[in-house]
Short mmCIF file of C-alpha atoms in Angstrom, two decimals:
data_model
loop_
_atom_site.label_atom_id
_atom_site.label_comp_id
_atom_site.label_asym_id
_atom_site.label_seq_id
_atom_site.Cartn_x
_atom_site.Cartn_y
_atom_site.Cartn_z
CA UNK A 224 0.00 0.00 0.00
CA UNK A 225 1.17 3.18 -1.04
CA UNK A 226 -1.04 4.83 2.03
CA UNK A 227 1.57 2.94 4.03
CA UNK A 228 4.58 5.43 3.20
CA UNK A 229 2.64 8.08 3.75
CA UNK A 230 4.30 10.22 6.78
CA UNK A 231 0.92 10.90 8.32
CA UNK A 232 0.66 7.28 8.52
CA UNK A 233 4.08 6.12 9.31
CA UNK A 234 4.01 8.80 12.53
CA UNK A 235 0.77 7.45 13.61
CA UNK A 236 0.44 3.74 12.93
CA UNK A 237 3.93 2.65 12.47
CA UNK A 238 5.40 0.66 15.65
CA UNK A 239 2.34 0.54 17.12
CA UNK A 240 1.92 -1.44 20.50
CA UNK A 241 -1.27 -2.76 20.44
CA UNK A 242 -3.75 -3.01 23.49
CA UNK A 243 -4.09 -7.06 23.50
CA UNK A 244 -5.94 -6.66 26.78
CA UNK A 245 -8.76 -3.60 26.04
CA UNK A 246 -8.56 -2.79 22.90
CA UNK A 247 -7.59 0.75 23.37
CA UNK A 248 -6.72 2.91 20.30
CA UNK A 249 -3.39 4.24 22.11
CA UNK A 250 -0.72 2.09 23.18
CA UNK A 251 -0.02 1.00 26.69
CA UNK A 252 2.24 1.56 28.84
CA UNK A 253 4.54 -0.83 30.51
CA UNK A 254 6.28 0.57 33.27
CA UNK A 255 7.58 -2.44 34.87
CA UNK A 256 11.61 -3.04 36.13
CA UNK A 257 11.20 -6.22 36.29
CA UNK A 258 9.57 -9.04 34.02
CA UNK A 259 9.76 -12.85 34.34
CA UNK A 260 12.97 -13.98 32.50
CA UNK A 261 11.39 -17.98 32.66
CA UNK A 262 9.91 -17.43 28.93
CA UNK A 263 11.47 -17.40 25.44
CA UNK A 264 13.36 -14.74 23.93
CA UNK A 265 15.45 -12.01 25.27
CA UNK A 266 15.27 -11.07 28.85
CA UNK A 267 13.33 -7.80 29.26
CA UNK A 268 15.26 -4.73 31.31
CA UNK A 269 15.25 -0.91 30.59
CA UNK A 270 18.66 -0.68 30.80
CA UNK A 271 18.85 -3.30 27.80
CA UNK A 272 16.81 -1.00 25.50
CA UNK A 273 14.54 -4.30 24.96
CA UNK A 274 11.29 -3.50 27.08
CA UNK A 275 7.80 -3.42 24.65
CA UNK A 276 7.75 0.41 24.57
CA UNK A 277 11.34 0.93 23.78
CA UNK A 278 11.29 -1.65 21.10
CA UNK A 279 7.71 -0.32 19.76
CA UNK A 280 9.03 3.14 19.29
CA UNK A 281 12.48 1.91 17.74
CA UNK A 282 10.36 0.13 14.79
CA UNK A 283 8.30 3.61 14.58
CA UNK A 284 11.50 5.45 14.34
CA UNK A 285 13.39 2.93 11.66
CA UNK A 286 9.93 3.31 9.44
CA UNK A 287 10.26 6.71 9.33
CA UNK A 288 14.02 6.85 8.97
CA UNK A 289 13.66 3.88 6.16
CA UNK A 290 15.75 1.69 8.07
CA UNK A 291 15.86 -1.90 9.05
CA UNK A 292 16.16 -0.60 13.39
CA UNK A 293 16.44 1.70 15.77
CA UNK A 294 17.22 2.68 19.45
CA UNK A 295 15.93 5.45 22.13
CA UNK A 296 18.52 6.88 24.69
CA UNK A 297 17.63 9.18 27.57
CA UNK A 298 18.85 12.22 25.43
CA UNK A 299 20.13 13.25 22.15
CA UNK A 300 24.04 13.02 23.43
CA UNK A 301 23.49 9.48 25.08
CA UNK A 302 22.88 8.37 21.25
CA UNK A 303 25.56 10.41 19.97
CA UNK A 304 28.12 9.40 22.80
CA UNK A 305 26.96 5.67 21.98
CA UNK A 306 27.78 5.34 18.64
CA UNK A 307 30.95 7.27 18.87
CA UNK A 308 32.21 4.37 21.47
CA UNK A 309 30.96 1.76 19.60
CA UNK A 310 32.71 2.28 16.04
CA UNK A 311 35.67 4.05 17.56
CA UNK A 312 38.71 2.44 19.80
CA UNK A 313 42.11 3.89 20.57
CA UNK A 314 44.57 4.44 17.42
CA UNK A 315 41.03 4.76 15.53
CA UNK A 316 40.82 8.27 13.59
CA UNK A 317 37.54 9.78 12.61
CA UNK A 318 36.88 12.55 10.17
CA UNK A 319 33.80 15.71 11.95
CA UNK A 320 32.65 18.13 10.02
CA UNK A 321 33.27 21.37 11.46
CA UNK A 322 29.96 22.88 11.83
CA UNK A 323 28.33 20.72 14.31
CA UNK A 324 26.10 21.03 17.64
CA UNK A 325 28.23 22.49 20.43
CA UNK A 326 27.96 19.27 23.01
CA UNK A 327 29.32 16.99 19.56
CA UNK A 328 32.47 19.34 19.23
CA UNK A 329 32.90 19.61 22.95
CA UNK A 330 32.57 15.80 23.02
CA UNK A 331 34.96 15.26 20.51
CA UNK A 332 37.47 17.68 22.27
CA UNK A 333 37.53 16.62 25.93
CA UNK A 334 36.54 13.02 25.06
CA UNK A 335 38.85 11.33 21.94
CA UNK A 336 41.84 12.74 22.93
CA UNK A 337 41.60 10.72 26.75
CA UNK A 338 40.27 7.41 24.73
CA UNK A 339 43.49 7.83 22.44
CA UNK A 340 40.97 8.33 19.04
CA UNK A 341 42.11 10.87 16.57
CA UNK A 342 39.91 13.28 14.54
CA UNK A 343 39.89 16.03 12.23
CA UNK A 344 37.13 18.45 11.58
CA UNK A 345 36.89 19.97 8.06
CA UNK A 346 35.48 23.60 7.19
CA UNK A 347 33.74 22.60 4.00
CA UNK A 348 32.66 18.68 3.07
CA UNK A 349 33.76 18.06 -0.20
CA UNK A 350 35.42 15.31 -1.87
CA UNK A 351 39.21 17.23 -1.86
CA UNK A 352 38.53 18.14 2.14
CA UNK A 353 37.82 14.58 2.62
CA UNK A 354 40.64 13.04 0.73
CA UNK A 355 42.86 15.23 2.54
CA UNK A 356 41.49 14.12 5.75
CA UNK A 357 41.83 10.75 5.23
CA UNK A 358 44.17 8.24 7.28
CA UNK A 359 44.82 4.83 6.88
CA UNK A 360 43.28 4.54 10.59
CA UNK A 361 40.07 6.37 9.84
CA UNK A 362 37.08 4.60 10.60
CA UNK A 363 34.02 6.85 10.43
CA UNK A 364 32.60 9.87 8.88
CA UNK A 365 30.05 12.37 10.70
CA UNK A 366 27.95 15.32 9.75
CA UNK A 367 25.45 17.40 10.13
CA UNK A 368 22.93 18.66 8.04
CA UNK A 369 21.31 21.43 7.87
CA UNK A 370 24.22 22.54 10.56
CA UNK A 371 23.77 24.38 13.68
CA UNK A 372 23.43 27.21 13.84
CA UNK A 373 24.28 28.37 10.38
CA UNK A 374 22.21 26.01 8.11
CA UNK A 375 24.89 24.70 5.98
CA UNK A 376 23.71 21.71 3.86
CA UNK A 377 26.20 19.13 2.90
CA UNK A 378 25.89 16.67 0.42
CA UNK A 379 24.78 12.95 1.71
CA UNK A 380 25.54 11.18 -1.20
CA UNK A 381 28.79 12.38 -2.03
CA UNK A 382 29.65 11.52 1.64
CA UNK A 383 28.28 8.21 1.61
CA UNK A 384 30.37 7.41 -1.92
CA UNK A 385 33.26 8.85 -0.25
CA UNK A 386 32.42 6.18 2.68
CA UNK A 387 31.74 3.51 0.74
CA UNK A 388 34.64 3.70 -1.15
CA UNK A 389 37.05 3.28 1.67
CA UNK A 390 35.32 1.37 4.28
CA UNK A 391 34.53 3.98 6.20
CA UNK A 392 31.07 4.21 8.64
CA UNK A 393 29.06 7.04 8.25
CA UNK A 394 26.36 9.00 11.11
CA UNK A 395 24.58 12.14 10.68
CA UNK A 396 22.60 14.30 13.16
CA UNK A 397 19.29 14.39 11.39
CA UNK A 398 17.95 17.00 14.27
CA UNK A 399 17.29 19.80 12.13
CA UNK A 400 15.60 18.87 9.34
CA UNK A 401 13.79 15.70 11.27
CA UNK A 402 12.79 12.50 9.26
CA UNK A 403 9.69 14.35 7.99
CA UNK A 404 11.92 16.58 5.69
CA UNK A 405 15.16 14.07 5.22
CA UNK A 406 16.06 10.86 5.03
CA UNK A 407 19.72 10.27 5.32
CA UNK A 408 19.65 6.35 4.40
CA UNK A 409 18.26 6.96 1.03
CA UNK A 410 21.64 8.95 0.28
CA UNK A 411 23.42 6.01 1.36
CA UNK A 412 24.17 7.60 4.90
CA UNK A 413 24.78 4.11 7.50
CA UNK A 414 23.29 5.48 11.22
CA UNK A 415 21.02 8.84 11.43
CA UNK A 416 21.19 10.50 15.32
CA UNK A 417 18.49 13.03 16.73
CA UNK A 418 18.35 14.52 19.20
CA UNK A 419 14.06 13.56 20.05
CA UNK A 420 14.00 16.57 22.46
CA UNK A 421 13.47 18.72 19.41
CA UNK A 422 11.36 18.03 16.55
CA UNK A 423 10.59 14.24 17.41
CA UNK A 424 9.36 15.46 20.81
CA UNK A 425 8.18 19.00 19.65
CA UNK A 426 6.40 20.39 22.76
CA UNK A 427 9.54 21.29 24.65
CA UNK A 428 9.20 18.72 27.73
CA UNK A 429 10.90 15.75 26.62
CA UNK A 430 14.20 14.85 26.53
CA UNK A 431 15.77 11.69 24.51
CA UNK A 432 17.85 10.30 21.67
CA UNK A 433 17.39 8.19 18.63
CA UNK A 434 19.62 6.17 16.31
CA UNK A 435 18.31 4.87 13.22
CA UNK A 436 20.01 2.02 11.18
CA UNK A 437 20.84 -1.36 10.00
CA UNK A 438 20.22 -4.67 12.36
CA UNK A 439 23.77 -5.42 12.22
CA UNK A 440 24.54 -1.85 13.35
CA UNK A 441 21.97 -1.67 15.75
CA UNK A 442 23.56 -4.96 17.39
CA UNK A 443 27.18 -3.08 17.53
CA UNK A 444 25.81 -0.14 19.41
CA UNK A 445 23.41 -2.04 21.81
CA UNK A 446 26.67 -3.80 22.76
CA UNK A 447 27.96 -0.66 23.91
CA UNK A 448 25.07 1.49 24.75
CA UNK A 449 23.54 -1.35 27.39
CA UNK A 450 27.38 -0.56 29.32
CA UNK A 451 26.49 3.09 29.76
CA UNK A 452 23.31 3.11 31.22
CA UNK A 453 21.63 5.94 28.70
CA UNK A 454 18.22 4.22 28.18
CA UNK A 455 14.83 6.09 28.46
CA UNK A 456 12.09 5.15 31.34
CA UNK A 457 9.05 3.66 29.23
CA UNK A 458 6.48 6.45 30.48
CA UNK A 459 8.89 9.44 28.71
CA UNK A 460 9.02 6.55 25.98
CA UNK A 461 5.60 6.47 25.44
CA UNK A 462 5.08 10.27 25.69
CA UNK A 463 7.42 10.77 22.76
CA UNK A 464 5.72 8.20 21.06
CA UNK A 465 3.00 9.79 21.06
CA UNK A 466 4.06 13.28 20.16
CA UNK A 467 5.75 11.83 17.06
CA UNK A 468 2.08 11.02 15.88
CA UNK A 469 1.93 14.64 14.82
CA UNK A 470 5.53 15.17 14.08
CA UNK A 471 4.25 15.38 10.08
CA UNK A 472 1.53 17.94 11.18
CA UNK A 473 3.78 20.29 13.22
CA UNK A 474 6.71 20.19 10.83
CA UNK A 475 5.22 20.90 8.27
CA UNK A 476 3.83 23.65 8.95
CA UNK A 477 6.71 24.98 10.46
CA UNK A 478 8.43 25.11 7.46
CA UNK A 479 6.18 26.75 5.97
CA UNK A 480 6.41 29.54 8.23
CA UNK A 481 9.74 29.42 8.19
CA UNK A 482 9.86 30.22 4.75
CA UNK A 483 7.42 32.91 4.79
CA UNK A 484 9.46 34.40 7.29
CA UNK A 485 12.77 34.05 6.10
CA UNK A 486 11.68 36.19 2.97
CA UNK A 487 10.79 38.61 4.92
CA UNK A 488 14.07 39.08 7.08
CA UNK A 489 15.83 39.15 3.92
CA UNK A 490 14.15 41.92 2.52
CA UNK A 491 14.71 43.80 6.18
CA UNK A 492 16.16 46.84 6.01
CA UNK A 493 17.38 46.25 10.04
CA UNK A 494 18.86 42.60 9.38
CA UNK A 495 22.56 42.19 7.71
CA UNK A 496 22.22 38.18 6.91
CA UNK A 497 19.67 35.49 6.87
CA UNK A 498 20.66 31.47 7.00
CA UNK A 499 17.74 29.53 5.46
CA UNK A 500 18.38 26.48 3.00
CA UNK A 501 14.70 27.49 1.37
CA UNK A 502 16.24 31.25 0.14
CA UNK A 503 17.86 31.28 -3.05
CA UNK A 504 20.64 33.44 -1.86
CA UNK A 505 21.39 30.47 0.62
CA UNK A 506 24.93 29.08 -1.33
CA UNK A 507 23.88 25.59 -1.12
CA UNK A 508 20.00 26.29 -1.98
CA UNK A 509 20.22 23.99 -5.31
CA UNK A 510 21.64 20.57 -2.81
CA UNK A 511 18.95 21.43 -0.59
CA UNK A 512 16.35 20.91 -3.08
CA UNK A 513 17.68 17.89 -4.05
CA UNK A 514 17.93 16.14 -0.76
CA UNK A 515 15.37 18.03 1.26
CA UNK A 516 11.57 17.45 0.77
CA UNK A 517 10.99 20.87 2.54
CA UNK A 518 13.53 23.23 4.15
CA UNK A 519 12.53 23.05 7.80
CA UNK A 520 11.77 25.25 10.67
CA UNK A 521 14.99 26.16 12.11
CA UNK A 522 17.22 29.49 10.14
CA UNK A 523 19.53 31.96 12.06
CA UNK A 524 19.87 35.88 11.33
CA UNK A 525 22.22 38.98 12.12
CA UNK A 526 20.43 42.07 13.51
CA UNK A 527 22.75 44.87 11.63
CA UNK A 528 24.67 46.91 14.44
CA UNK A 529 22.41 49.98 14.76
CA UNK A 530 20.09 46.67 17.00
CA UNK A 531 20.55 46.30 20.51
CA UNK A 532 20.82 42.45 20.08
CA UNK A 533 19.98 42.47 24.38
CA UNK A 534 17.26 44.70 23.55
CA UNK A 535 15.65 43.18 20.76
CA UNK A 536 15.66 39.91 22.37
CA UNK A 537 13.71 41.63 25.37
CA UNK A 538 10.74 43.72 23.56
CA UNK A 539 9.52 40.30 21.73
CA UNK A 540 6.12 39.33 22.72
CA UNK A 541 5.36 36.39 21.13
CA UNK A 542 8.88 34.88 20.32
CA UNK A 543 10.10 33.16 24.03
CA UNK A 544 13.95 33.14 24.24
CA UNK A 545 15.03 29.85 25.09
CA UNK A 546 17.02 26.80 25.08
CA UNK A 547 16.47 23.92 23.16
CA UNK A 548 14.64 24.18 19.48
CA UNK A 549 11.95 22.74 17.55
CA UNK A 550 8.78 23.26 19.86
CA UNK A 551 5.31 24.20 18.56
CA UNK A 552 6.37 27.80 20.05
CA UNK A 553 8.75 29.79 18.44
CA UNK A 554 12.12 30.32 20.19
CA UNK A 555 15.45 32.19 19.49
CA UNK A 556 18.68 32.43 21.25
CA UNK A 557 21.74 33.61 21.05
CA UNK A 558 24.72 30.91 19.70
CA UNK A 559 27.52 32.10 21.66
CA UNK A 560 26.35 32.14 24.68
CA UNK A 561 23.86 29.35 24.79
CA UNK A 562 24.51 26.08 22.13
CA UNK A 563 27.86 27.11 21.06
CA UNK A 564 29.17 28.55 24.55
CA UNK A 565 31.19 25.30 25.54
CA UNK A 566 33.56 26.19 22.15
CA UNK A 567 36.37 28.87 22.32
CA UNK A 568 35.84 32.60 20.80
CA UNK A 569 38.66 31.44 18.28
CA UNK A 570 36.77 28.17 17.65
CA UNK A 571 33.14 29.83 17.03
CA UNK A 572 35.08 32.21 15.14
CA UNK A 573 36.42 29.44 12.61
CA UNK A 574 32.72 28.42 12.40
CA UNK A 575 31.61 31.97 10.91
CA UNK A 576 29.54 31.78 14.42
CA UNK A 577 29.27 35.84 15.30
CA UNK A 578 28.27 37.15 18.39
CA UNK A 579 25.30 38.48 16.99
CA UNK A 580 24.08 35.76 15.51
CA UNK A 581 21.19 34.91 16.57
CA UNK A 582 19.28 31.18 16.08
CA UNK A 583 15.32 31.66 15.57
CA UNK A 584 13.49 28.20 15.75
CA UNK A 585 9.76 29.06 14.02
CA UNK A 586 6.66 27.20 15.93
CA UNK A 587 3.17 26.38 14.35
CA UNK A 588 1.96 30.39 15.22
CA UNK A 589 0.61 32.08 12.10
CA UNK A 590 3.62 33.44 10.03
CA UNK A 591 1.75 37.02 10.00
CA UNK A 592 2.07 37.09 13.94
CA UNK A 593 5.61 36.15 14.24
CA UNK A 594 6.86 38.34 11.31
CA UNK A 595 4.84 41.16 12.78
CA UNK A 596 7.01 40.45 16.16
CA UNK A 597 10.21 40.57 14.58
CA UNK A 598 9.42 43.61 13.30
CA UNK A 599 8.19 45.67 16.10
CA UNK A 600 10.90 43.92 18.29
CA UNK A 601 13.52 45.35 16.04
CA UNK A 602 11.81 49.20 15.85
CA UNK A 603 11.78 49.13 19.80
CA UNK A 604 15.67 48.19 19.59
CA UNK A 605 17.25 51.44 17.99
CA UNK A 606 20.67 51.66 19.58
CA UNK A 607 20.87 55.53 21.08
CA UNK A 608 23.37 57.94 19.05
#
């Protein structure tokens, strides 16, 4: 059935754990520590990722990711951390692109070096920057795209030819665009990350992980991630099961708001830049439309320096600054000094990360009412001659 690949459907009926005892249209919820190991099959414990929500939502996940399996951590980080340890030893050497989430550099940085693994981040990924970057021990190759906080779109497939060609493992943080927008494994990309407090969880009060990818991958991580203890209770499982039964709903129409309203902060007069894959000025617009089935709900912006970036942040009504991203409210921070704070000024700096940029993450509001914020926000925030 056709109907079946439908995201509408996949969020709601894929995975499903079926009421065998009431009938009930939602799933149940099985909160239990502790389960009689006397029958066939594995034994059931959270800590295994094996317990009937936690394996429910990992086939919802690996439908909507087009993969064979997935997993659910206790956070975005617990996935990332996971798959890092289990396709990297010491002498191993792994190849980052440059423009990632702050908590992946800062892993990388205060983490590989104690564990004896080697990496090298590159500025741009491109099929020179990654033949330069490759070692005889290289084992994997991660990105991220669209990046954070600067939107940068690199190109899946040329990575995962790159990959395949020398044996290399490949992982991307799908966060931004979520699976409703992009689907890494159809580029050829091996394991696909999120981080489910954003999109996948989408009403800002949940915080977990996914990986998406093939059994025999799956099998390689669980070996790991079972020794570090970052599994998810099965009542926050089934919560985020639940909000990913609208995840095709909300994103949606967050991108198209977030189109709407990255028109209109081009045209500005008060901004000076505007990162959004859907804006033709945006240089990698063209790969974006070829991988992306919509351009998402996340952009970043510079207020031009006559803005009182401190003010303009505090005169916005509707907009709520915050961390995190990906709610059905709009947020916005500031990079530096949230997400990106952990790196160095001469680190952010490398990333073309500015201290007034400024990371807008567009909810399911009407795009008049936001865009109508943004404006008077920025009117109230005149700097004083």
């Amino acid at each position: 059935m056709k109907e079946k690949q439908n995201p509408n459907y996949v969020c709601v009926h894929a995975g499903q754990l079926k009421d065998e005892v009431y009938g009930g249209a939602t799933a149940p919820i099985y909160t239990s520590t502790a389960y009689d190991y006397r029958g066939e099959g594995t034994n059931l414990y959270p800590r295994y990722f094996n317990t009937p929500n936690q394996v429910a939502l990992g086939k919802k996940m690996a439908a909507l990711e087009h993969t064979e399996a997935g997993m659910i951590f206790g956070s975005g980080m617990a996935a990332i951390s996971a798959v890092f340890m289990a396709f990297l030893k010491t002498g191993d050497h792994i190849i980052l692109q440059r423009a990632l989430y702050g908590g992946t550099a800062h892993f990388a940085a205060a983490e590989f070096k104690n564990l004896g693994i080697e990496y090298t981040m590159i500025e741009h990924v491109d099929q020179e920057s990654l033949s330069l970057s490759l070692k005889p021990n290289t084992k994997m190759v991660y990105i991220e795209t669209p990046s954070n906080p600067l939107l940068e779109i690199t190109d899946m497939a040329l990575v995962s030819a790159f990959a395949k060609a020398n044996s290399l493992t490949t992982a991307i943080d799908n966060t931004f665009a979520s699976p409703i927008n992009q689907t890494p494994a159809d580029f050829g990309i091996d394991i696909i990350l999120h981080s489910a407090t954003k999109y996948l969880g989408g009403h800002s009060d949940i915080c977990a992980g996914t990986v998406s990818c093939s059994q025999e991958h799956i099998e390689s991580i669980w070996k790991t991630a079972k020794n570090y203890g970052g599994s998810l209770s099965d009542q926050t499982v089934w919560l985020l099961e639940r909000s990913i039964k609208t995840l095709a709903l909300r994103v949606k129409r967050q991108s198209k708001n977030a189109k709407k309203i990255a028109v209109s902060l081009e045209k500005n007069p008060n901004i000076k830049k505007v990162n959004y894959p859907g804006l033709k000025s945006h240089p990698q617009h063209q790969l974006a439309k070829k991988q992306m089935n919509a351009y998402g709900g996340m952009m970043s912006f510079e207020l031009k320096n006559h803005i009182d970036q401190t003010a303009f942040l505090e005169r916005l009504e509707v907009i709520f600054p915050a961390l995190s991203l990906a709610g059905v409210e709009s947020t916005i921070l500031a990079p530096t000094t949230t997400s990106h704070s952990l790196l160095t000024p001469k680190e952010r700096e490398e990333q073309g990360i500015s201290d007034g940029l400024l990371r807008f993450s567009v909810g399911i509001e009407e795009s008049s009412i936001l865009i109508a914020d943004l404006e008077n926000a920025m009117e109230k925030s005149h700097k004083k001659k």
